[in-house]
Coordinates of C-alpha atoms and ligand atoms in Angstrom, one line a residue:
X1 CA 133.2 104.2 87.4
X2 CA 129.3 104.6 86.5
X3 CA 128.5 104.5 83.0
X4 CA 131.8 103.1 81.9
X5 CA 133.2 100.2 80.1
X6 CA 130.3 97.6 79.7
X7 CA 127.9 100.5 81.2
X8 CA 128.9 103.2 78.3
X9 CA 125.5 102.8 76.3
X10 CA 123.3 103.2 79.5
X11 CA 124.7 107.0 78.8
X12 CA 123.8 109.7 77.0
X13 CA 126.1 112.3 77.5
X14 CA 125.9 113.4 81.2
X15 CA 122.2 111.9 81.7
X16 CA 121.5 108.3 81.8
X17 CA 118.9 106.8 79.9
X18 CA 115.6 104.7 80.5
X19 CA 115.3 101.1 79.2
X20 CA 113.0 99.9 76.8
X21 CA 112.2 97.1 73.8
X22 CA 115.6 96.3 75.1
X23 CA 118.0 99.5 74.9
X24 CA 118.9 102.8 76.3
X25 CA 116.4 105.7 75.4
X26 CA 116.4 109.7 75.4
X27 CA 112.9 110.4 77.0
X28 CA 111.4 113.0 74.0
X29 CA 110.5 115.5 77.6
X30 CA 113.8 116.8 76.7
X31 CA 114.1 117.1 80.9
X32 CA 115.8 114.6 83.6
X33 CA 115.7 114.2 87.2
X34 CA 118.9 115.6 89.0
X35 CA 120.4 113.2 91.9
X36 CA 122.0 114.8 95.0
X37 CA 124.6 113.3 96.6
X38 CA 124.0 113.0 100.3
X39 CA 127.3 113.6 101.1
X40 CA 128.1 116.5 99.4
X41 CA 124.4 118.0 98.8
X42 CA 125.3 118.5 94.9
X43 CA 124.0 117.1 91.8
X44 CA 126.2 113.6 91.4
X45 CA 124.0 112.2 88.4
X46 CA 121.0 112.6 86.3
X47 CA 118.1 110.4 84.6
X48 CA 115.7 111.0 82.4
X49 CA 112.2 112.3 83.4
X50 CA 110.3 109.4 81.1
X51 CA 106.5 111.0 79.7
X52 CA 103.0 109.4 80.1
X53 CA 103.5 108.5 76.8
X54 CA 106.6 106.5 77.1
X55 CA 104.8 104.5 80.5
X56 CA 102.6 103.9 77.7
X57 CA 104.8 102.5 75.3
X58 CA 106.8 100.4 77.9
X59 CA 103.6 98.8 79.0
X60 CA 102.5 97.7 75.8
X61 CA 105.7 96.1 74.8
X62 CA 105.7 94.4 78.6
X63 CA 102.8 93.0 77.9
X64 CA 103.3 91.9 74.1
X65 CA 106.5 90.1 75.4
X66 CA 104.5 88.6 78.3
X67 CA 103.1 86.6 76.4
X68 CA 106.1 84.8 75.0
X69 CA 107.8 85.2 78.1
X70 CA 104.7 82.9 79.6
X71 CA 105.8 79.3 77.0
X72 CA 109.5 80.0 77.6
X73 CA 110.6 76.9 79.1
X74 CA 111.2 77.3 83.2
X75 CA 114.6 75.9 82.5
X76 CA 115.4 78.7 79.9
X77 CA 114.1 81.2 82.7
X78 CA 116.6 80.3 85.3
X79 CA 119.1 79.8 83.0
X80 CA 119.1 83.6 82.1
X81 CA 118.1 84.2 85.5
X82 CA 122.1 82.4 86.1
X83 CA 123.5 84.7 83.8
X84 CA 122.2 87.6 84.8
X85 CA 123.5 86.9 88.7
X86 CA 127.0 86.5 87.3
X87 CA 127.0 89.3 85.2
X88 CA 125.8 91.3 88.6
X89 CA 128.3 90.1 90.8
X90 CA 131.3 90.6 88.1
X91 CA 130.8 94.3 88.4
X92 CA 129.8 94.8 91.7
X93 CA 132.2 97.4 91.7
X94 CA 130.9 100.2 90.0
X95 CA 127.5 99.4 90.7
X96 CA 128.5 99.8 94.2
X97 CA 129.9 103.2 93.5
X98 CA 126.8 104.4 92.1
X99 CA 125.2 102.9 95.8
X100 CA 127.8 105.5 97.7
X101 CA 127.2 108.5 96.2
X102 CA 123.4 107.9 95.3
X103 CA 122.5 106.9 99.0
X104 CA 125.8 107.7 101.0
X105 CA 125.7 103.8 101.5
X106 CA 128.9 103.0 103.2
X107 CA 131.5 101.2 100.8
X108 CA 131.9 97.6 102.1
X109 CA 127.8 97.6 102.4
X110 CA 127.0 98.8 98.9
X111 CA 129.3 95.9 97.6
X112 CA 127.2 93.5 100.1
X113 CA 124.2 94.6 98.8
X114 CA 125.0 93.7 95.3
X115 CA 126.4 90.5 95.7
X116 CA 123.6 90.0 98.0
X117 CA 121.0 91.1 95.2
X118 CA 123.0 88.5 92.7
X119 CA 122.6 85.6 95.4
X120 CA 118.9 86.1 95.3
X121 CA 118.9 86.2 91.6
X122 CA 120.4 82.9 91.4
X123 CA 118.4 81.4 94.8
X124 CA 115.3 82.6 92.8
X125 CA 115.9 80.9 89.8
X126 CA 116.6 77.7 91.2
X127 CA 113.1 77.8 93.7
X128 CA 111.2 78.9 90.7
X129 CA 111.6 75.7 88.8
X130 CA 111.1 73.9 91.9
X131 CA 107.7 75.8 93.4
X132 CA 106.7 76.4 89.9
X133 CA 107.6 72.6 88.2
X134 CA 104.9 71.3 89.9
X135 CA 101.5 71.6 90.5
X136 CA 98.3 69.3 92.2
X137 CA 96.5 66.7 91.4
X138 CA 93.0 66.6 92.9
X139 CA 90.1 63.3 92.1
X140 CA 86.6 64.5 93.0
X141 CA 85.5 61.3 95.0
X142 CA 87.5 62.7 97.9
X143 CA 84.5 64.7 98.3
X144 CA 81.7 62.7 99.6
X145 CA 78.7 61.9 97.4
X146 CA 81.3 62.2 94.7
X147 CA 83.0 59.0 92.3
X148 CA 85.8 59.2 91.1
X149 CA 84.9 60.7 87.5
X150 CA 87.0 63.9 87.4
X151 CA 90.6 64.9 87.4
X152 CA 91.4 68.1 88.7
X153 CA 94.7 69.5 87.8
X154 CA 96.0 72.7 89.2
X155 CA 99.6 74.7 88.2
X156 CA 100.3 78.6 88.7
X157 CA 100.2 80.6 86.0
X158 CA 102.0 84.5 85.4
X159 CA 99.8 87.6 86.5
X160 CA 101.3 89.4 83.4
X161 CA 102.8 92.7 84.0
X162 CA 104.7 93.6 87.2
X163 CA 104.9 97.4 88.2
X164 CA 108.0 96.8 91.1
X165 CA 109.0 100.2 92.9
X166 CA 112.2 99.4 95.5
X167 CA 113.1 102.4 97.7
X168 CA 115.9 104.3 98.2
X169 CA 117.6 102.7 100.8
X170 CA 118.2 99.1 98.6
X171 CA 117.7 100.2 95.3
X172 CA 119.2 97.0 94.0
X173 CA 118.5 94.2 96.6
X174 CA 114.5 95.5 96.8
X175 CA 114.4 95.5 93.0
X176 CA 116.0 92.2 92.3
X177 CA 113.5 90.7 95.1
X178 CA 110.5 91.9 92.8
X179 CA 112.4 91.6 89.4
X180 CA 113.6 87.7 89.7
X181 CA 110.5 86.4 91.1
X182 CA 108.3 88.0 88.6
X183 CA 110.5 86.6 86.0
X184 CA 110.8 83.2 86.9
X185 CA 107.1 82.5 87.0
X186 CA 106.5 83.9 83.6
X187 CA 105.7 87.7 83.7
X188 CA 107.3 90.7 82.6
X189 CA 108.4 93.6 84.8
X190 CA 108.4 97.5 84.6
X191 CA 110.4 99.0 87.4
X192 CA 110.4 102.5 88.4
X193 CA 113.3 102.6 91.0
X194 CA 113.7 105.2 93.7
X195 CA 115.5 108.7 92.4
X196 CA 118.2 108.5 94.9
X197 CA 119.4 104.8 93.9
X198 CA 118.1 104.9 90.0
X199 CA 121.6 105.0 88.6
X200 CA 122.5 102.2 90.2
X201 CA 119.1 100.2 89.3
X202 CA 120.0 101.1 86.2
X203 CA 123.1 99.6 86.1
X204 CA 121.6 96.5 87.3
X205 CA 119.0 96.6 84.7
X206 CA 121.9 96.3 82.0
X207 CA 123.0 93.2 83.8
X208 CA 119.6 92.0 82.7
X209 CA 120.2 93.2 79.6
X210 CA 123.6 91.8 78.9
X211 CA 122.3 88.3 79.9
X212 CA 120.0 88.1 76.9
X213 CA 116.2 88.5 78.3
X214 CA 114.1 89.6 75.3
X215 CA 113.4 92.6 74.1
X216 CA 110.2 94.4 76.2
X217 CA 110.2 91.9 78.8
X218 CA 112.1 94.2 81.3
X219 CA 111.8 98.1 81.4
X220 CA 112.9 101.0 83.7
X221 CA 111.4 104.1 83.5
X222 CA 113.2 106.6 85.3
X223 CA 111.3 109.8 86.9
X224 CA 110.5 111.3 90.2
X225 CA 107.4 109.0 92.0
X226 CA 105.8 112.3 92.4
X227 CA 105.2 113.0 88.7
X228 CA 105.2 109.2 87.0
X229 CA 104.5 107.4 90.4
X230 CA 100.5 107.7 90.2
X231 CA 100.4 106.8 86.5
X232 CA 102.1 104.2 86.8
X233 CA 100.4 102.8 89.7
X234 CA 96.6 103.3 88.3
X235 CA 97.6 102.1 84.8
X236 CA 95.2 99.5 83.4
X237 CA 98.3 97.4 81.7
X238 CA 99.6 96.9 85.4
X239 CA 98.7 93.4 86.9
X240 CA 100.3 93.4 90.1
X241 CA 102.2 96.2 92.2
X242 CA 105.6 95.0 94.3
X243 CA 106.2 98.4 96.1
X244 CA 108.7 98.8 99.2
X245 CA 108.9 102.2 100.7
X246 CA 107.0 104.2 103.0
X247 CA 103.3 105.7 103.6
X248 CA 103.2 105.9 99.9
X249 CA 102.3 102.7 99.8
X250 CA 99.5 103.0 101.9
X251 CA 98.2 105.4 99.3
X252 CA 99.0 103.6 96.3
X253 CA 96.9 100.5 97.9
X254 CA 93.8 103.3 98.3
X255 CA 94.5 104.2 94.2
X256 CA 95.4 100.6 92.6
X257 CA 93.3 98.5 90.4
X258 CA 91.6 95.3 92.1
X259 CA 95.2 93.7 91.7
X260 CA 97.2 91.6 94.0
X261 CA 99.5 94.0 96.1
X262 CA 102.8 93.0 97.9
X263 CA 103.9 95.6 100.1
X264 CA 106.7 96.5 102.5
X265 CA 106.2 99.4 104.3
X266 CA 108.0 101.3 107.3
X267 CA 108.3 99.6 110.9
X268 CA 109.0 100.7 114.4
X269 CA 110.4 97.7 115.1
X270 CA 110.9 97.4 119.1
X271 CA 113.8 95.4 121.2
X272 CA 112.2 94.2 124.2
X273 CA 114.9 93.7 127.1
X274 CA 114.3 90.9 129.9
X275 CA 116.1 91.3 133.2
X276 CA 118.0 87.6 131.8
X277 CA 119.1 89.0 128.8
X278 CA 122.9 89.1 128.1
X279 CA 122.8 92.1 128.0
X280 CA 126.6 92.5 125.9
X281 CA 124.7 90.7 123.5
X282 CA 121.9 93.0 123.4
X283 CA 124.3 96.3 123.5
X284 CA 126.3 94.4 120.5
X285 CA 122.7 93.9 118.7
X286 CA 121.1 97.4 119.2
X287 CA 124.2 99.2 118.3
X288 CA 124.0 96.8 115.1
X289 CA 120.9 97.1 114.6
X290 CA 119.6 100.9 115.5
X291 CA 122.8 102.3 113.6
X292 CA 123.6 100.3 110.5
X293 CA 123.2 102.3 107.2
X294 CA 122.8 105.2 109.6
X295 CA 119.4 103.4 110.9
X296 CA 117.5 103.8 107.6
X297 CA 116.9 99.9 107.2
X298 CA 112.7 99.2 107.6
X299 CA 114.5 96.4 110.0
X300 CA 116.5 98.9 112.1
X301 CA 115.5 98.9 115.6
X302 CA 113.2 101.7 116.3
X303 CA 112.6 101.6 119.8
X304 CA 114.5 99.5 123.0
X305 CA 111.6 98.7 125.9
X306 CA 114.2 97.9 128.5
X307 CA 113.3 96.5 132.1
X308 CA 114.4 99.2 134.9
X309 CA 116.7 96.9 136.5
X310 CA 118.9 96.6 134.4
X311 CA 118.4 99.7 132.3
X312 CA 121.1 102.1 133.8
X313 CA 124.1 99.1 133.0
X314 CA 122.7 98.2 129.6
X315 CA 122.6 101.9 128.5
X316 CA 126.3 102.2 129.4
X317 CA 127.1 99.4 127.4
X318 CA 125.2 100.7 124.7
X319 CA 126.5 104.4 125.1
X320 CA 130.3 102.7 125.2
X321 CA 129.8 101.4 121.5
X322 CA 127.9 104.4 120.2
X323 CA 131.4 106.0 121.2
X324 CA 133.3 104.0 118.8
X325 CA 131.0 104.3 115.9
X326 CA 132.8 106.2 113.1
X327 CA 131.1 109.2 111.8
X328 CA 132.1 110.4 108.4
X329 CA 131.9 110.0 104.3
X330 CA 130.8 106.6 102.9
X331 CA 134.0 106.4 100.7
X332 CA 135.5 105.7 104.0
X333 CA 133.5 103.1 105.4
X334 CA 132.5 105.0 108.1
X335 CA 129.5 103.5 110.3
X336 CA 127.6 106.5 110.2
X337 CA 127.5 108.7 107.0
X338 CA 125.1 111.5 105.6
X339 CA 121.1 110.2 105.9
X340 CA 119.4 110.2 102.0
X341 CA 117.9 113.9 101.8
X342 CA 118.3 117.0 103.9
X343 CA 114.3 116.7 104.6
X344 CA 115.0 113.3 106.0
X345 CA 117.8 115.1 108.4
X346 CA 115.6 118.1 109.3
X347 CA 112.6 115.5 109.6
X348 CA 114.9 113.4 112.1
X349 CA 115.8 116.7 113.7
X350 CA 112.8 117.6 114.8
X351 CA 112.3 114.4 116.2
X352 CA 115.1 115.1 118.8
X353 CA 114.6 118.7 119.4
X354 CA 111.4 117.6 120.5
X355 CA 112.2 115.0 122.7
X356 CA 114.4 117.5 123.9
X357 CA 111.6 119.9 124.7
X358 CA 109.9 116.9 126.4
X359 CA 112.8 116.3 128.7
X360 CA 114.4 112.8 127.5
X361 CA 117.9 112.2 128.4
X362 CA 120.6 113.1 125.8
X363 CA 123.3 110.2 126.2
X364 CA 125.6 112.2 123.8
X365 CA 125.1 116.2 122.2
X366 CA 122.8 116.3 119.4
X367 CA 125.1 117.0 116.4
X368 CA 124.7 117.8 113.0
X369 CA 126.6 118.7 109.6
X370 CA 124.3 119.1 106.7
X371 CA 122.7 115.4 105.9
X372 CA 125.2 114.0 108.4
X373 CA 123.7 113.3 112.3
X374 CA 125.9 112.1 114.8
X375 CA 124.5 109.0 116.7
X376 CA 122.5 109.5 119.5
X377 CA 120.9 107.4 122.2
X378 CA 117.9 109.3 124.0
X379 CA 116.9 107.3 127.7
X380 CA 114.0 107.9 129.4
X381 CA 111.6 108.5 126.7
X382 CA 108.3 108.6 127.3
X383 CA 104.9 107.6 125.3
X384 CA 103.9 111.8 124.8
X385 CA 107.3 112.0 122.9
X386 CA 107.2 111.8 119.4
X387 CA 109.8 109.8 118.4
X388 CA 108.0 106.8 121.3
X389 CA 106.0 106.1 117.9
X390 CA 107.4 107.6 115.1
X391 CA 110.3 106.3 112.2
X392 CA 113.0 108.4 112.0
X393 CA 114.7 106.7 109.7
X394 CA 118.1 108.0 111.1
X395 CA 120.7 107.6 113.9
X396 CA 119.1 108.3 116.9
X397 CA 117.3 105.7 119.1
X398 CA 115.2 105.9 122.0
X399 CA 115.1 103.4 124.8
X400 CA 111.7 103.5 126.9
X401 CA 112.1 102.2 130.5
X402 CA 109.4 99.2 131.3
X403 CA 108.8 97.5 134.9
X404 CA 107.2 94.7 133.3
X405 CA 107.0 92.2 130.3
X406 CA 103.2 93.2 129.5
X407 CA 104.3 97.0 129.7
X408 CA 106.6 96.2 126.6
X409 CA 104.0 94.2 124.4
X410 CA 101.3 96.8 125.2
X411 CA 103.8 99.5 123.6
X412 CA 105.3 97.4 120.7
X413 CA 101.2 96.4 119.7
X414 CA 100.2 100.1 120.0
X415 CA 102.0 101.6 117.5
X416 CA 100.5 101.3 114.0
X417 CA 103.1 99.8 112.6
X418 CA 103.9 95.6 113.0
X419 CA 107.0 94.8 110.7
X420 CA 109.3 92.8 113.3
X421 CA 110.5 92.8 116.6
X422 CA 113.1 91.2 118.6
X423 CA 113.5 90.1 122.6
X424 CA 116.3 89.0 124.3
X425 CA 115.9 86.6 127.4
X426 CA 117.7 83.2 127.9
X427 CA 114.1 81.9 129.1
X428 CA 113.2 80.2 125.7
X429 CA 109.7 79.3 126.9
X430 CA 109.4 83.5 128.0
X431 CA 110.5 84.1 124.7
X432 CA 108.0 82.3 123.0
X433 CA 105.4 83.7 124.6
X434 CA 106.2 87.3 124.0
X435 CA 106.8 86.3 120.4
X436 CA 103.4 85.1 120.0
X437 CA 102.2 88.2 122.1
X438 CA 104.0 90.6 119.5
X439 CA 101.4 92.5 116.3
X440 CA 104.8 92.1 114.1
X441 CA 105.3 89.8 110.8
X442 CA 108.5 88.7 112.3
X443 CA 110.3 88.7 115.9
X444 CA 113.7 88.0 116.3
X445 CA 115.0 86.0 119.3
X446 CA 117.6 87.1 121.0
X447 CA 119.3 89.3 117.8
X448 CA 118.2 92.4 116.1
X449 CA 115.4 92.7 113.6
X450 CA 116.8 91.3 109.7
X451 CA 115.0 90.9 106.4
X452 CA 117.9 88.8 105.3
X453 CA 118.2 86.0 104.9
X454 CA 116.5 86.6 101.5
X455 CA 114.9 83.3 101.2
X456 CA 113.5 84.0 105.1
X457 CA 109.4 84.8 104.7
X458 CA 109.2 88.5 105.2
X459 CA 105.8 90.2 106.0
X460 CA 104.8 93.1 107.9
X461 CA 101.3 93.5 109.5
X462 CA 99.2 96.9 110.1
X463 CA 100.0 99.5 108.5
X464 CA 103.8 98.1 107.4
X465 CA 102.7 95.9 104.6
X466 CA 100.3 93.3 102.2
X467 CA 101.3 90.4 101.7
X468 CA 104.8 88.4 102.6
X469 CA 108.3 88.5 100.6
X470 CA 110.9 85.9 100.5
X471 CA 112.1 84.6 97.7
X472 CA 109.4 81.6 97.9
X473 CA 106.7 84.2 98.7
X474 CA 107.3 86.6 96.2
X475 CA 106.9 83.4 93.6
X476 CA 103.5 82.4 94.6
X477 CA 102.8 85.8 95.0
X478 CA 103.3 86.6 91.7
X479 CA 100.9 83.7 90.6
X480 CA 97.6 82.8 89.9
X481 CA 96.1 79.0 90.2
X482 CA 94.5 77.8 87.1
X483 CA 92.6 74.5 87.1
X484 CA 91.8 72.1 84.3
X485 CA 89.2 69.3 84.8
X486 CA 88.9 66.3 83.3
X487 CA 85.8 64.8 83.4
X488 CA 85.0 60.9 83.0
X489 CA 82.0 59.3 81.6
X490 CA 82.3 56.3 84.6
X491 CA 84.3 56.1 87.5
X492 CA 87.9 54.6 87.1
X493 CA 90.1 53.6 90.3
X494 CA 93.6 52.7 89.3
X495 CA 94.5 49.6 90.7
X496 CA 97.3 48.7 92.9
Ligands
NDP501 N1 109.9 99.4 104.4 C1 111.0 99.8 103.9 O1 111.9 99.0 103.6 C2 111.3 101.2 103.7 C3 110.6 102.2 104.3 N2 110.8 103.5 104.1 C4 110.0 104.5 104.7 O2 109.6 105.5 103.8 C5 110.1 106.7 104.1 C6 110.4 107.6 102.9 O3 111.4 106.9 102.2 P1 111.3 106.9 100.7 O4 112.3 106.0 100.0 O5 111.3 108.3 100.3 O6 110.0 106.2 100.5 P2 108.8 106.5 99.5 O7 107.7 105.7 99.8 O8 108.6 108.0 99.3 O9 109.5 106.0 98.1 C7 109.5 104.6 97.8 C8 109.4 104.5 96.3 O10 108.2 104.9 95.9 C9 108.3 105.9 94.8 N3 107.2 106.8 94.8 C10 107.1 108.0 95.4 N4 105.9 108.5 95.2 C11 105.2 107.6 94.5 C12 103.9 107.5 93.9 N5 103.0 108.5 94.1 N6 103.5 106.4 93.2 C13 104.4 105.4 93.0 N7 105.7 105.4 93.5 C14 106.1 106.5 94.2 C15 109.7 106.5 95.1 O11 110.2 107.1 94.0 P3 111.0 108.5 94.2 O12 112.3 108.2 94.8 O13 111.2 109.0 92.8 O14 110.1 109.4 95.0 C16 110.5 105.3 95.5 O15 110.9 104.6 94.4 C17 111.3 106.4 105.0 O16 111.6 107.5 105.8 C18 110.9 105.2 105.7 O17 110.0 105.6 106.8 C19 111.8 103.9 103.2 C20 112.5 102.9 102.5 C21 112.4 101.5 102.8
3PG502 O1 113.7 97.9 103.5 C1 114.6 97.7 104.3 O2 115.1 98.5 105.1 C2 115.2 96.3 104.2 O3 114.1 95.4 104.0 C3 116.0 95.8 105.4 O4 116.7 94.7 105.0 P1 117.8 94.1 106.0 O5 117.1 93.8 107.3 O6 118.4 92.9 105.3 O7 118.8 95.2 106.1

């Protein structure tokens, strides 16, 4: 049950609180932020609507406990790092809760993603004193004209305060993947997690909490992006940004400080189709990955580029599993449940209605229930259709008939986005080639697109991201390189 048992402080009455110099605070606005539950499109929980001034205040301390933070011993990191994992994974239960009737996240999945998000918490802390235990060593008379008379040594050192914003659709796994690496390399973190998904960020937050970090080091202002989101993001005290979301990002990149960025944005990810694929495979994979969590993954396939020949057999297959895809609540596990906001349905709506206009095939009726879309594959989509290029972010697919390989990469590299991609073929030597060919940060051989593994490099190119995640990423990322010389009065070799 949300704010129960070892959650009861992170409550204040029916509105949970924002964390600060390490505890639970009223905001002094005297207002909060109501949360809608997708399912039943009524007010499930609310969080406070922090102030300016309390961003303020929350960056001060994150900086003042920076700096202790920065000569606490890497071992001491992970070891709290440790703690707070376990703590995470021992009540995946009602954080998991909070997951199904923030997000409508289907049960069994909103448990995965928390013991996922404790998995990366501990995989973090354990690469961090690896990657960040050692540095490099550098003599100057590898450079010619040079002796050897100076010692160059190089380590990575915190940025200082980390501004992470995860979205809605993994508000704990896409805030542990900013929170752990930040922490392990010495800086502190202020996250402002996504409405729809705070209460259960905020539940991880007091996993943090509970595992001893000091005081300041982590904070979580709560508000809608809309009214903190800019303040935050232009605030001198920020040192880096860790954002995963949508176009917002684009914008915050146009407002932000010269600051190192890391940014996931929104894909349009593309499943190319060969005539060798196996093509059960590729139905089990598309259904997989167009339709988990309703299709509002960054990673969800977007768009199916099939080959003619064997378009008409592989849409059957696909249409044959779309028909045993349970439609209903997410207390019920059901593989399709209500999408996040009523905007995103009516957004996703008029996706189909005009494809509809434009004359694509419907492979089932379009159906709707409030927030809740039936799936729905859409053949013989064409490039003047809008949903040939855009994310709905929803249950509906479209599959574009191609008559050749190069007619697939010209599509997938014309779209503005470039997070992954995937092909199936049996020819490996095809598939490398059409990898290399694809504009995307990642393509997938022969299964769906995936973020996951978590300690996988994740990147996306064009207008889906800066920079890479993975765990290992997300360290250096979240570093600078400082160099110390030492300088000789007369060459010394050391001798053998
Ligand atoms: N790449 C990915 O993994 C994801 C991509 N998306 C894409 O984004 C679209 C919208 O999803 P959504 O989650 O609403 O994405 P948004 O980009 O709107 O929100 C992402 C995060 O940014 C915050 N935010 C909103 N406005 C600002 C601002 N001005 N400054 C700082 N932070 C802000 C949001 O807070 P708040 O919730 O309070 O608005 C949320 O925490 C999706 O339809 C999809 O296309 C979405 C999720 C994941
Ligand atoms: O933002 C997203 O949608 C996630 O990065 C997708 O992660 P997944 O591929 O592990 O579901």
């Amino acid at each position: 049950m949300a704010g129960s048992d070892i959650f009861a402080e992170i409550i204040d009455g029916d509105v949970f609180n924002y964390y600060s110099d390490g505890q639970w605070n009223k905001s002094s606005s005297g207002k909060y932020v109501p949360i809608i539950n997708p399912t039943t499109r009524k007010v499930h929980f609310k969080v406070q609507a922090c102030t300016q001034e309390e961003v303020n205040k929350v960056i001060e301390s994150a900086k003042t406990a920076q700096k202790l933070w920065a000569k606490t011993p890497l071992w001491k990191r992970a070891e709290l790092l440790h703690k707070a994992a376990a703590i995470l994974k021992e009540h995946k239960a009602p954080i998991a809760e909070c997951l199904v009737k923030e997000i409508a996240k289907p049960a069994k999945d909103a448990v995965t993603e928390v013991v996922r998000s404790g998995d990366l918490v501990s995989y973090c802390a354990e690469e961090g004193v690896r990657v960040l235990g050692e540095g490099k060593f550098l003599v100057s008379d590898s450079f010619p004209g040079n002796d050897r008379t100076k010692y160059c040594l190089t380590s990575k050192i915190p940025l200082g305060v980390v501004l992470a914003i995860p979205p809605f659709n993994y508000p704990v796994n896409l805030a542990v993947s900013k929170i752990a690496p930040a922490l392990i390399s010495g800086n502190s973190i202020v996250l402002k997690p996504p409405t729809q998904g705070a209460v259960a960020a905020l539940h991880m937050v007091h996993c943090f909490h509970l595992a001893g970090f000091p005081k300041g080091l982590i904070s979580c202002v709560t508000g809608k992006g809309s009214e903190i989101g800019d303040f935050l993001t232009m605030h001198p005290g920020v040192n880096c940004i860790s954002f995963t979301g949508g176009d917002t990002g684009i914008a915050i990149s146009k407002k932000s400080a010269m600051i190192p960025l890391q940014m996931e944005l929104g894909g349009k990810d593309a499943c190319i189709v060969l005539e060798d694929a196996d093509l059960d495979l590729v139905a089990a994979n598309i259904v997989k990955g167009g339709f988990s969590y309703s299709g509002q993954r960054c990673t969800a396939v977007k768009v199916a580029l099939v080959m003619e020949s064997v378009a008409d057999i592989l849409v059957k297959k696909i249409n044959d599993k779309v028909a045993k895809l349970t439609v209903g609540p997410p207390e019920d596990d059901n593989d399709i449940t209500p999408v996040v906001t009523e905007s995103s349905a009516n957004y996703i709506e008029g996706l189909v209605m005009d494809a509809k206009k434009k004359g694509a095939t419907f492979c089932q009726e379009y159906r709707r229930e409030g927030n809740l879309i039936w799936p729905l594959l859409l053949d013989n989509v064409r490039p003047d259709m809008r949903i040939a290029w855009e994310e709905p972010f929803g249950p509906v697919l479209p599959v574009i008939r191609i008559n050749s390989v190069e007619e697939g990469i010209q599509h997938c590299n014309a779209s503005n986005f470039g997070l992954q991609g995937c092909v199936f073929t049996k020819d490996i030597n095809k598939a490398m080639l059409i990898s290399d060919a694809m504009e995307t940060g990642t393509v997938q051989i022969n299964s769906a697109p995936a973020r996951g593994p978590d300690h996988f490099p994740f990147q996306g190119l064009k207008d889906s991201g800066i920079g890479s995640q993975g765990i290992t990423n997300s360290i250096n990322m979240m570093t600078k390189i400082k160099t110390t010389v030492i300088n000789l009065p007369t060459p010394s070799y050391s001798m053998g």
